[in-house]
Short mmCIF file of C-alpha atoms in Angstrom, two decimals:
data_model
loop_
_atom_site.label_atom_id
_atom_site.label_comp_id
_atom_site.label_asym_id
_atom_site.label_seq_id
_atom_site.Cartn_x
_atom_site.Cartn_y
_atom_site.Cartn_z
CA GLN A 1 195.02 -126.40 27.33
CA VAL A 2 191.53 -126.64 25.71
CA GLN A 3 192.32 -127.02 21.75
CA LEU A 4 189.45 -127.82 19.41
CA VAL A 5 190.92 -128.26 15.49
CA GLU A 6 188.33 -128.43 12.64
CA SER A 7 188.75 -130.21 9.90
CA GLY A 8 186.80 -131.19 6.57
CA GLY A 9 185.73 -127.84 4.60
CA GLY A 10 186.24 -127.26 1.17
CA LEU A 11 184.30 -126.40 -2.01
CA VAL A 12 181.15 -128.36 -2.91
CA LYS A 13 178.50 -127.91 -5.27
CA PRO A 14 174.78 -126.91 -4.71
CA GLY A 15 172.77 -130.14 -3.38
CA GLY A 16 176.10 -131.74 -2.49
CA SER A 17 177.37 -133.16 0.76
CA LEU A 18 180.21 -132.73 3.31
CA ARG A 19 181.45 -134.00 6.74
CA LEU A 20 183.09 -131.78 9.20
CA SER A 21 185.13 -132.95 11.96
CA CYS A 22 186.36 -131.41 15.06
CA ALA A 23 189.19 -132.70 17.06
CA ALA A 24 188.89 -131.74 21.08
CA SER A 25 192.00 -132.26 23.73
CA GLY A 26 193.09 -130.62 26.82
CA TYR A 27 189.87 -131.92 28.61
CA THR A 28 187.43 -134.61 29.06
CA PHE A 29 185.40 -134.32 26.12
CA SER A 30 182.63 -136.60 27.32
CA ASP A 31 181.80 -133.82 29.97
CA TYR A 32 180.64 -131.43 27.41
CA TYR A 33 177.77 -130.51 25.27
CA MET A 34 178.94 -129.29 22.01
CA SER A 35 178.15 -127.01 19.14
CA TRP A 36 178.42 -126.41 15.62
CA VAL A 37 178.40 -122.11 15.05
CA ARG A 38 178.92 -120.56 11.48
CA GLN A 39 179.63 -116.92 10.18
CA ALA A 40 178.83 -116.38 6.45
CA PRO A 41 180.72 -113.85 4.68
CA GLY A 42 179.87 -110.35 6.09
CA LYS A 43 177.12 -111.76 8.26
CA GLY A 44 176.88 -112.38 11.95
CA LEU A 45 177.36 -115.50 14.06
CA GLU A 46 174.13 -118.22 13.53
CA TRP A 47 174.36 -121.26 16.12
CA VAL A 48 173.82 -124.26 13.59
CA SER A 49 173.44 -127.44 16.29
CA TYR A 50 174.19 -128.94 19.69
CA ILE A 51 174.45 -132.49 20.90
CA SER A 52 174.55 -133.41 24.69
CA THR A 53 177.49 -135.46 26.38
CA SER A 54 176.25 -138.93 25.45
CA ALA A 55 174.26 -138.32 22.06
CA THR A 56 171.26 -138.79 23.23
CA ILE A 57 170.07 -135.12 22.76
CA MET A 58 170.66 -133.21 19.23
CA TYR A 59 168.86 -129.83 18.45
CA SER A 60 169.38 -128.12 15.08
CA ALA A 61 168.78 -124.49 13.69
CA ASP A 62 165.26 -124.16 11.75
CA SER A 63 167.82 -123.09 8.96
CA VAL A 64 169.56 -126.74 8.66
CA ARG A 65 167.01 -128.96 10.35
CA GLY A 66 166.51 -131.87 7.98
CA ARG A 67 169.80 -131.67 6.09
CA PHE A 68 172.58 -131.12 8.79
CA THR A 69 173.13 -133.94 11.21
CA ILE A 70 175.42 -133.42 14.20
CA SER A 71 177.13 -136.64 15.98
CA ARG A 72 180.13 -137.29 18.08
CA ASP A 73 182.25 -139.97 19.39
CA ASN A 74 183.84 -139.73 22.86
CA ALA A 75 186.02 -142.63 22.38
CA LYS A 76 188.08 -140.55 19.83
CA ASN A 77 187.11 -137.14 21.30
CA SER A 78 185.67 -135.79 18.05
CA LEU A 79 182.36 -134.33 16.99
CA TYR A 80 181.12 -134.22 13.42
CA LEU A 81 178.76 -132.32 11.54
CA GLN A 82 177.31 -134.12 8.35
CA MET A 83 175.88 -131.59 5.82
CA ASN A 84 173.57 -132.61 2.81
CA SER A 85 171.59 -131.09 0.62
CA LEU A 86 173.91 -128.29 0.71
CA ARG A 87 172.84 -124.73 -0.44
CA ALA A 88 174.85 -121.47 -1.56
CA GLU A 89 173.60 -119.88 1.87
CA ASP A 90 175.29 -122.35 3.97
CA THR A 91 178.68 -120.91 2.84
CA ALA A 92 180.66 -119.91 5.85
CA VAL A 93 183.27 -120.54 8.51
CA TYR A 94 182.17 -123.36 10.69
CA TYR A 95 183.29 -123.27 14.13
CA CYS A 96 183.03 -126.20 16.92
CA ALA A 97 182.37 -124.65 20.22
CA ARG A 98 182.12 -125.68 23.57
CA HIS A 99 179.41 -125.23 26.28
CA PRO A 100 180.17 -124.90 30.26
CA TYR A 101 178.07 -126.70 32.62
CA TYR A 102 177.32 -126.71 36.37
CA TYR A 103 175.63 -129.25 38.84
CA ASP A 104 172.46 -127.79 40.47
CA SER A 105 171.08 -127.91 43.82
CA SER A 106 169.57 -131.40 42.92
CA ASN A 107 173.22 -132.26 41.51
CA TYR A 108 171.93 -132.44 38.24
CA TYR A 109 173.98 -131.93 35.20
CA LYS A 110 172.97 -128.49 33.76
CA PRO A 111 174.73 -127.23 30.49
CA LEU A 112 174.97 -123.49 29.76
CA TYR A 113 173.98 -122.20 26.29
CA TYR A 114 176.99 -120.10 25.68
CA PHE A 115 180.57 -121.01 24.44
CA ASP A 116 183.75 -121.04 26.26
CA TYR A 117 185.99 -122.46 23.95
CA TRP A 118 185.93 -122.18 19.94
CA GLY A 119 188.06 -123.85 17.31
CA GLN A 120 189.79 -122.06 14.51
CA GLY A 121 186.93 -122.68 11.98
CA THR A 122 186.87 -124.51 8.96
CA LEU A 123 185.34 -122.73 5.32
CA VAL A 124 182.73 -124.30 3.56
CA THR A 125 182.04 -122.74 -0.10
CA VAL A 126 178.72 -123.75 -1.85
CA SER A 127 179.13 -122.76 -5.65
CA SER A 128 178.62 -124.30 -8.66
CA GLU B 1 163.55 -116.31 18.41
CA ILE B 2 165.27 -113.24 20.27
CA VAL B 3 166.79 -110.35 18.29
CA LEU B 4 169.83 -108.99 19.29
CA THR B 5 170.71 -105.49 18.12
CA GLN B 6 173.90 -103.85 18.87
CA SER B 7 175.25 -100.18 18.78
CA PRO B 8 176.94 -98.58 17.43
CA GLY B 9 177.80 -100.68 14.22
CA THR B 10 181.21 -99.28 14.41
CA LEU B 11 182.96 -97.28 17.34
CA SER B 12 186.21 -95.12 16.46
CA LEU B 13 187.95 -94.49 19.65
CA SER B 14 191.78 -94.21 20.91
CA PRO B 15 193.63 -96.20 23.17
CA GLY B 16 193.08 -94.96 26.74
CA ASP B 17 189.63 -94.21 25.83
CA ARG B 18 186.47 -95.71 27.44
CA ALA B 19 184.23 -97.72 25.19
CA ALA B 20 180.60 -98.53 25.89
CA LEU B 21 178.79 -101.14 23.73
CA SER B 22 175.16 -101.81 23.69
CA CYS B 23 173.18 -104.85 23.46
CA ARG B 24 169.15 -104.63 23.01
CA ALA B 25 166.97 -107.51 22.96
CA SER B 26 163.75 -107.99 21.40
CA GLN B 27 162.43 -109.12 24.90
CA SER B 28 163.71 -110.09 28.25
CA VAL B 29 166.59 -112.31 28.22
CA SER B 30 165.85 -114.92 30.36
CA SER B 31 167.88 -115.02 33.79
CA ASN B 32 170.27 -112.40 31.86
CA TYR B 33 171.89 -114.97 30.24
CA LEU B 34 174.05 -112.79 28.22
CA ALA B 35 177.65 -113.36 26.78
CA TRP B 36 179.92 -111.13 25.07
CA TYR B 37 182.90 -112.21 22.93
CA GLN B 38 185.63 -110.62 21.17
CA ARG B 39 186.77 -111.53 17.98
CA LYS B 40 190.04 -110.41 15.82
CA THR B 41 190.61 -110.92 12.56
CA GLY B 42 191.49 -114.57 11.96
CA GLN B 43 190.94 -115.52 15.30
CA PRO B 44 187.60 -117.63 16.82
CA PRO B 45 185.41 -115.59 19.18
CA ARG B 46 186.68 -115.07 22.63
CA LEU B 47 184.44 -115.45 25.64
CA LEU B 48 184.87 -111.91 27.80
CA VAL B 49 181.55 -112.19 30.02
CA TYR B 50 178.67 -114.44 30.78
CA GLY B 51 175.66 -114.10 33.02
CA ALA B 52 175.71 -110.61 31.82
CA SER B 53 178.32 -109.49 33.96
CA ILE B 54 180.29 -112.32 35.16
CA ARG B 55 184.05 -112.15 33.56
CA ALA B 56 185.65 -115.13 31.95
CA THR B 57 188.65 -116.69 33.06
CA GLY B 58 191.81 -114.63 32.17
CA ILE B 59 189.60 -111.64 30.92
CA PRO B 60 191.03 -108.29 32.17
CA ASP B 61 189.24 -106.35 34.66
CA ARG B 62 188.91 -103.33 32.49
CA PHE B 63 186.27 -105.38 30.80
CA SER B 64 182.99 -105.17 32.68
CA GLY B 65 179.47 -106.43 31.65
CA SER B 66 176.30 -104.56 32.93
CA GLY B 67 172.44 -104.79 32.22
CA SER B 68 169.17 -106.89 32.74
CA GLY B 69 166.07 -107.33 31.03
CA THR B 70 166.39 -105.81 27.60
CA ASP B 71 169.70 -103.61 27.32
CA PHE B 72 172.96 -104.71 28.03
CA THR B 73 176.57 -102.88 28.20
CA LEU B 74 179.72 -104.22 27.62
CA THR B 75 182.02 -101.11 28.76
CA ILE B 76 185.65 -101.43 28.58
CA SER B 77 187.17 -99.05 31.09
CA ARG B 78 190.31 -97.94 29.24
CA LEU B 79 191.26 -98.94 25.74
CA GLU B 80 194.32 -101.16 24.79
CA PRO B 81 195.60 -101.15 21.32
CA GLU B 82 194.98 -104.98 21.44
CA ASP B 83 191.11 -104.57 22.35
CA PHE B 84 190.30 -102.98 18.84
CA ALA B 85 188.47 -106.02 17.47
CA VAL B 86 184.54 -106.81 16.57
CA TYR B 87 182.36 -107.33 19.67
CA TYR B 88 179.14 -109.95 19.93
CA CYS B 89 176.75 -110.27 22.49
CA GLN B 90 174.52 -113.67 22.40
CA GLN B 91 171.41 -114.75 24.55
CA TYR B 92 171.05 -118.28 25.83
CA GLY B 93 168.32 -118.06 27.75
CA THR B 94 165.94 -118.81 25.23
CA SER B 95 166.20 -121.45 22.46
CA PRO B 96 167.19 -120.97 19.74
CA VAL B 97 170.29 -118.85 20.97
CA THR B 98 171.28 -115.81 19.03
CA PHE B 99 173.96 -113.66 18.56
CA GLY B 100 174.27 -109.65 17.68
CA GLN B 101 175.44 -108.40 14.30
CA GLY B 102 178.25 -107.02 16.37
CA THR B 103 180.04 -103.76 16.84
CA ARG B 104 183.46 -103.10 15.44
CA LEU B 105 185.90 -101.18 17.87
CA GLU B 106 188.50 -99.31 15.56
CA ILE B 107 190.99 -97.12 16.18
CA LYS B 108 190.53 -93.25 15.69
#
């Protein structure tokens, strides 16, 4: 069965850095786009960043662009999020999530930008 | 970006009741690319519906999605005790993908 397990969260001071990891199992990791999605306390869900299957395409939300970097290691079935210059408003539970895909009529790979599997999440707290 | 507004914020119903949750978009959702998720305390979101009306694998048929353009609805035909949770809609037709703020379905 598909499993996504995040790790690396914790307490960090404003301006600090943290690296989150997500270990995937139960499917062919390299076949899927992946994302990080977060939920701040008392707030809704916010997409953070996605990465393509071969890590050639990466895109991030305006709120984190230039500070957060998504990456993956298909040999290790792992997804990462390097978070720098952290702010109090980055405090949230961070989830890794998988994007489904299909092949179009020309047999091109087409990712879909909803999420069919999510991890349990890891809490990041930014506070002095 | 597309803003999704869910209503009501909280819905109080009893097991066996029918629930209708609304998700309204600030502009038309491309290709009706709208998904619904269920979120229980301490658990990650669970995909219920995608493409506005397609049930995800393993989702009971009491859950149904409908709508198009800017107005979408998730209907739960007969509430079971395990259905009381928070529900989120998400549009994925226009970048960046965005979520609604959620509807809390609570036991009356």
